[in-house]
Each structure stands twice: as C-alpha cells, then as structure tokens.
Amino acid sequence: MDLLTADGIQATVAKLTAAMGGSKVTSLVIYGEYAIADAPVAGHPKLYDRYMYRGGDVAVKEGPGGSVMNGVVPVDLDLYDWDAVPALLTRAAKSLGVPEPTSRYLVINPPSTVFDSGPTMSVYLSDDYGSAYLQADVHAKVIRTYPRDDG
C-alpha cells in the first residue's frame, strides 16, 4: 500500500494513533512505504517515544526517541485535513520543478514557541539533484512554495 494515497494516509494516522494511545505528536513523516512518528511520553512532556508504521495491521513502538526540541508544542493529528493531502501532492508534482522524483514525503510540522509558528504540513519531492517543497496549513492551503531553481 502506498501510504501517500488518501487511504494510505488515513490508515497511517489511525494505526499510529492506536499504537501511541493518543493523537498528539512532536513529529510525523510519511513516505510511500513507511511512516515515523514521535509522540510525547505521558507525564514527561520533554521526552518522546518513536513509532513506526510500515502498512499492515499495526504500528509499533520503536523505543525511546529522546528529548523534544526546545519550543516544540505537540500537535494533534485530528487538526489536519488528511483527505486534502493527495491534491497537495499533485500540486507539488506540477509546481516544484522536480519532474521525476525519486523520493516523496509528507512532514507534519508542530507549532513552535521559538519560531512563533502554528502547525503546518510540508510536501517534499527529491531527486539526485536535490529537493523542493511546499508548505501548507492544516487544511492543505498552500502558504509557501520552494521550487527547485535549475538555473
């Protein structure tokens, strides 16, 4: 299953939420084949555990992740409009100047008190020459586009 399809994203979020025992994360990256989430440890807001989902029936805890970066505020995955992400991926393919990406992934960006920013998501496309990305709000409305400059 491609985790970057509408069904794949829904399954990924559902399986990770079940494994984590909640829907708050300090980081989430979804690739076509797998996803990695960092979730706060109950009672220890500066620590996180790492979870992995590779499709299938369950997501699993990979172990302790480490300490949360200063200023990162856990974000609730329920805030995001997951159904809008496939259209965001299509837009990225048309606008970022990476015609044949070898890697595509979605990054969930939690709010930050250091950067005074709210929650966003970013779609990255990469190939042998580098990466480009676009950033969107939780409803997949594009905020900024960073296409690759091929000169």
PDB file of C-alpha atoms in Angstrom:
ATOM      1  CA  MET A   1       0.000   0.000   0.000  1.00  0.00           C
ATOM      2  CA  ASP A   2       1.242   3.468  -0.886  1.00  0.00           C
ATOM      3  CA  LEU A   3       0.959   5.421   2.369  1.00  0.00           C
ATOM      4  CA  LEU A   4       0.770   8.724   0.452  1.00  0.00           C
ATOM      5  CA  THR A   5      -2.639   7.918  -1.054  1.00  0.00           C
ATOM      6  CA  ALA A   6      -5.891   9.018   0.617  1.00  0.00           C
ATOM      7  CA  ASP A   7      -6.461   5.517   2.041  1.00  0.00           C
ATOM      8  CA  GLY A   8      -2.811   5.130   2.995  1.00  0.00           C
ATOM      9  CA  ILE A   9      -2.702   8.395   4.934  1.00  0.00           C
ATOM     10  CA  GLN A  10      -5.949   7.578   6.777  1.00  0.00           C
ATOM     11  CA  ALA A  11      -4.646   4.112   7.700  1.00  0.00           C
ATOM     12  CA  THR A  12      -1.285   5.513   8.790  1.00  0.00           C
ATOM     13  CA  VAL A  13      -2.817   8.093  11.120  1.00  0.00           C
ATOM     14  CA  ALA A  14      -5.301   5.581  12.549  1.00  0.00           C
ATOM     15  CA  LYS A  15      -2.672   2.893  13.199  1.00  0.00           C
ATOM     16  CA  LEU A  16      -0.172   5.334  14.707  1.00  0.00           C
ATOM     17  CA  THR A  17      -2.845   6.901  16.925  1.00  0.00           C
ATOM     18  CA  ALA A  18      -3.811   3.440  18.213  1.00  0.00           C
ATOM     19  CA  ALA A  19      -0.189   2.489  18.918  1.00  0.00           C
ATOM     20  CA  MET A  20       0.622   5.818  20.595  1.00  0.00           C
ATOM     21  CA  GLY A  21      -2.517   5.791  22.721  1.00  0.00           C
ATOM     22  CA  GLY A  22      -3.402   9.294  21.507  1.00  0.00           C
ATOM     23  CA  SER A  23      -3.200  11.614  18.537  1.00  0.00           C
ATOM     24  CA  LYS A  24      -0.516  14.104  19.634  1.00  0.00           C
ATOM     25  CA  VAL A  25       2.912  14.110  18.006  1.00  0.00           C
ATOM     26  CA  THR A  26       6.023  16.226  18.046  1.00  0.00           C
ATOM     27  CA  SER A  27       6.950  14.918  14.596  1.00  0.00           C
ATOM     28  CA  LEU A  28       5.436  12.828  11.813  1.00  0.00           C
ATOM     29  CA  VAL A  29       6.949  11.977   8.443  1.00  0.00           C
ATOM     30  CA  ILE A  30       5.041   9.821   5.949  1.00  0.00           C
ATOM     31  CA  TYR A  31       6.833   8.233   2.997  1.00  0.00           C
ATOM     32  CA  GLY A  32       5.203   5.965   0.433  1.00  0.00           C
ATOM     33  CA  GLU A  33       6.451   2.824   2.192  1.00  0.00           C
ATOM     34  CA  TYR A  34       6.561   3.775   5.879  1.00  0.00           C
ATOM     35  CA  ALA A  35       5.896   6.486   8.473  1.00  0.00           C
ATOM     36  CA  ILE A  36       7.775   7.617  11.584  1.00  0.00           C
ATOM     37  CA  ALA A  37       6.064   9.468  14.427  1.00  0.00           C
ATOM     38  CA  ASP A  38       7.434  10.937  17.638  1.00  0.00           C
ATOM     39  CA  ALA A  39       4.881  11.115  20.451  1.00  0.00           C
ATOM     40  CA  PRO A  40       5.240  12.748  23.869  1.00  0.00           C
ATOM     41  CA  VAL A  41       5.755  10.415  26.810  1.00  0.00           C
ATOM     42  CA  ALA A  42       2.843  10.613  29.280  1.00  0.00           C
ATOM     43  CA  GLY A  43       3.878  12.621  32.330  1.00  0.00           C
ATOM     44  CA  HIS A  44       7.177  13.706  30.714  1.00  0.00           C
ATOM     45  CA  PRO A  45       6.428  16.491  28.210  1.00  0.00           C
ATOM     46  CA  LYS A  46      10.088  16.978  27.244  1.00  0.00           C
ATOM     47  CA  LEU A  47      10.563  13.333  26.193  1.00  0.00           C
ATOM     48  CA  TYR A  48       9.198  11.397  23.220  1.00  0.00           C
ATOM     49  CA  ASP A  49       8.872   7.816  22.028  1.00  0.00           C
ATOM     50  CA  ARG A  50       9.312   6.828  18.386  1.00  0.00           C
ATOM     51  CA  TYR A  51       6.701   4.808  16.472  1.00  0.00           C
ATOM     52  CA  MET A  52       6.922   3.174  13.043  1.00  0.00           C
ATOM     53  CA  TYR A  53       4.225   2.124  10.602  1.00  0.00           C
ATOM     54  CA  ARG A  54       5.021   0.065   7.506  1.00  0.00           C
ATOM     55  CA  GLY A  55       1.498  -0.719   6.353  1.00  0.00           C
ATOM     56  CA  GLY A  56      -0.400  -3.729   7.563  1.00  0.00           C
ATOM     57  CA  ASP A  57      -2.295  -4.244  10.774  1.00  0.00           C
ATOM     58  CA  VAL A  58      -0.338  -2.326  13.403  1.00  0.00           C
ATOM     59  CA  ALA A  59       2.147   0.431  14.076  1.00  0.00           C
ATOM     60  CA  VAL A  60       4.875  -0.414  16.569  1.00  0.00           C
ATOM     61  CA  LYS A  61       6.858   1.431  19.185  1.00  0.00           C
ATOM     62  CA  GLU A  62      10.480   1.528  18.074  1.00  0.00           C
ATOM     63  CA  GLY A  63      11.670   2.650  21.501  1.00  0.00           C
ATOM     64  CA  PRO A  64      12.589   5.824  23.311  1.00  0.00           C
ATOM     65  CA  GLY A  65      13.143   8.673  20.908  1.00  0.00           C
ATOM     66  CA  GLY A  66      14.855  11.311  23.002  1.00  0.00           C
ATOM     67  CA  SER A  67      14.189  14.850  24.136  1.00  0.00           C
ATOM     68  CA  VAL A  68      11.765  17.218  22.436  1.00  0.00           C
ATOM     69  CA  MET A  69      13.464  20.227  20.834  1.00  0.00           C
ATOM     70  CA  ASN A  70      13.055  23.483  22.732  1.00  0.00           C
ATOM     71  CA  GLY A  71       9.870  25.314  21.757  1.00  0.00           C
ATOM     72  CA  VAL A  72       8.143  22.402  20.010  1.00  0.00           C
ATOM     73  CA  VAL A  73       4.483  22.111  21.031  1.00  0.00           C
ATOM     74  CA  PRO A  74       2.857  18.718  20.412  1.00  0.00           C
ATOM     75  CA  VAL A  75       0.231  18.879  17.668  1.00  0.00           C
ATOM     76  CA  ASP A  76      -2.997  16.900  17.471  1.00  0.00           C
ATOM     77  CA  LEU A  77      -3.227  14.870  14.267  1.00  0.00           C
ATOM     78  CA  ASP A  78      -7.002  15.395  14.326  1.00  0.00           C
ATOM     79  CA  LEU A  79      -6.398  19.026  13.251  1.00  0.00           C
ATOM     80  CA  TYR A  80      -5.229  18.018   9.780  1.00  0.00           C
ATOM     81  CA  ASP A  81      -7.412  17.586   6.695  1.00  0.00           C
ATOM     82  CA  TRP A  82      -5.915  14.297   5.540  1.00  0.00           C
ATOM     83  CA  ASP A  83      -8.328  13.989   2.607  1.00  0.00           C
ATOM     84  CA  ALA A  84      -6.773  17.105   1.037  1.00  0.00           C
ATOM     85  CA  VAL A  85      -3.195  15.773   1.056  1.00  0.00           C
ATOM     86  CA  PRO A  86      -3.358  13.835  -2.272  1.00  0.00           C
ATOM     87  CA  ALA A  87      -4.296  17.084  -4.070  1.00  0.00           C
ATOM     88  CA  LEU A  88      -1.367  18.768  -2.315  1.00  0.00           C
ATOM     89  CA  LEU A  89       0.963  16.039  -3.628  1.00  0.00           C
ATOM     90  CA  THR A  90      -0.424  16.575  -7.136  1.00  0.00           C
ATOM     91  CA  ARG A  91       0.164  20.316  -6.859  1.00  0.00           C
ATOM     92  CA  ALA A  92       3.712  19.712  -5.660  1.00  0.00           C
ATOM     93  CA  ALA A  93       4.397  17.470  -8.659  1.00  0.00           C
ATOM     94  CA  LYS A  94       3.236  20.224 -11.026  1.00  0.00           C
ATOM     95  CA  SER A  95       4.886  23.210  -9.353  1.00  0.00           C
ATOM     96  CA  LEU A  96       8.149  22.238  -7.649  1.00  0.00           C
ATOM     97  CA  GLY A  97      10.342  21.594 -10.694  1.00  0.00           C
ATOM     98  CA  VAL A  98      11.225  18.005  -9.813  1.00  0.00           C
ATOM     99  CA  PRO A  99       9.838  16.149 -12.848  1.00  0.00           C
ATOM    100  CA  GLU A 100      10.837  12.619 -11.822  1.00  0.00           C
ATOM    101  CA  PRO A 101      11.157  12.489  -8.037  1.00  0.00           C
ATOM    102  CA  THR A 102      12.922   9.524  -6.505  1.00  0.00           C
ATOM    103  CA  SER A 103      11.530  10.427  -3.079  1.00  0.00           C
ATOM    104  CA  ARG A 104       8.225  11.961  -1.971  1.00  0.00           C
ATOM    105  CA  TYR A 105       7.220  12.551   1.624  1.00  0.00           C
ATOM    106  CA  LEU A 106       4.912  14.497   3.881  1.00  0.00           C
ATOM    107  CA  VAL A 107       6.181  16.212   7.029  1.00  0.00           C
ATOM    108  CA  ILE A 108       3.868  17.330   9.811  1.00  0.00           C
ATOM    109  CA  ASN A 109       5.311  20.429  11.451  1.00  0.00           C
ATOM    110  CA  PRO A 110       4.126  21.089  15.011  1.00  0.00           C
ATOM    111  CA  PRO A 111       3.775  24.610  16.392  1.00  0.00           C
ATOM    112  CA  SER A 112       6.872  26.275  17.798  1.00  0.00           C
ATOM    113  CA  THR A 113       7.141  28.903  20.509  1.00  0.00           C
ATOM    114  CA  VAL A 114      10.713  29.631  19.380  1.00  0.00           C
ATOM    115  CA  PHE A 115       9.659  30.491  15.815  1.00  0.00           C
ATOM    116  CA  ASP A 116       6.183  31.745  16.793  1.00  0.00           C
ATOM    117  CA  SER A 117       4.624  29.404  14.234  1.00  0.00           C
ATOM    118  CA  GLY A 118       1.473  27.343  14.092  1.00  0.00           C
ATOM    119  CA  PRO A 119       1.038  23.783  12.839  1.00  0.00           C
ATOM    120  CA  THR A 120       1.696  23.181   9.155  1.00  0.00           C
ATOM    121  CA  MET A 121       2.497  20.358   6.769  1.00  0.00           C
ATOM    122  CA  SER A 122       5.107  20.208   4.033  1.00  0.00           C
ATOM    123  CA  VAL A 123       5.344  18.054   0.912  1.00  0.00           C
ATOM    124  CA  TYR A 124       8.871  17.311  -0.308  1.00  0.00           C
ATOM    125  CA  LEU A 125       9.984  15.998  -3.684  1.00  0.00           C
ATOM    126  CA  SER A 126      13.607  14.971  -4.232  1.00  0.00           C
ATOM    127  CA  ASP A 127      15.824  13.501  -6.911  1.00  0.00           C
ATOM    128  CA  ASP A 128      19.570  13.193  -7.457  1.00  0.00           C
ATOM    129  CA  TYR A 129      19.865  16.972  -7.895  1.00  0.00           C
ATOM    130  CA  GLY A 130      18.181  17.977  -4.652  1.00  0.00           C
ATOM    131  CA  SER A 131      14.826  18.755  -3.092  1.00  0.00           C
ATOM    132  CA  ALA A 132      11.974  21.182  -3.314  1.00  0.00           C
ATOM    133  CA  TYR A 133       8.937  21.570  -1.097  1.00  0.00           C
ATOM    134  CA  LEU A 134       5.731  23.383  -0.432  1.00  0.00           C
ATOM    135  CA  GLN A 135       4.288  24.279   2.937  1.00  0.00           C
ATOM    136  CA  ALA A 136       0.563  24.294   3.704  1.00  0.00           C
ATOM    137  CA  ASP A 137      -1.701  24.926   6.655  1.00  0.00           C
ATOM    138  CA  VAL A 138      -3.625  22.122   8.395  1.00  0.00           C
ATOM    139  CA  HIS A 139      -6.353  22.380   5.728  1.00  0.00           C
ATOM    140  CA  ALA A 140      -3.790  21.884   2.904  1.00  0.00           C
ATOM    141  CA  LYS A 141      -3.993  25.524   1.785  1.00  0.00           C
ATOM    142  CA  VAL A 142      -0.553  26.336   0.376  1.00  0.00           C
ATOM    143  CA  ILE A 143       1.315  29.002   2.360  1.00  0.00           C
ATOM    144  CA  ARG A 144       4.712  28.938   0.620  1.00  0.00           C
ATOM    145  CA  THR A 145       6.326  27.155  -2.296  1.00  0.00           C
ATOM    146  CA  TYR A 146      10.046  26.495  -2.543  1.00  0.00           C
ATOM    147  CA  PRO A 147      10.597  25.135  -6.075  1.00  0.00           C
ATOM    148  CA  ARG A 148      13.962  23.927  -7.192  1.00  0.00           C
ATOM    149  CA  ASP A 149      15.945  26.508  -9.125  1.00  0.00           C
ATOM    150  CA  ASP A 150      17.608  24.697 -12.014  1.00  0.00           C
ATOM    151  CA  GLY A 151      19.338  27.875 -13.144  1.00  0.00           C
TER     152      GLY A 151
END
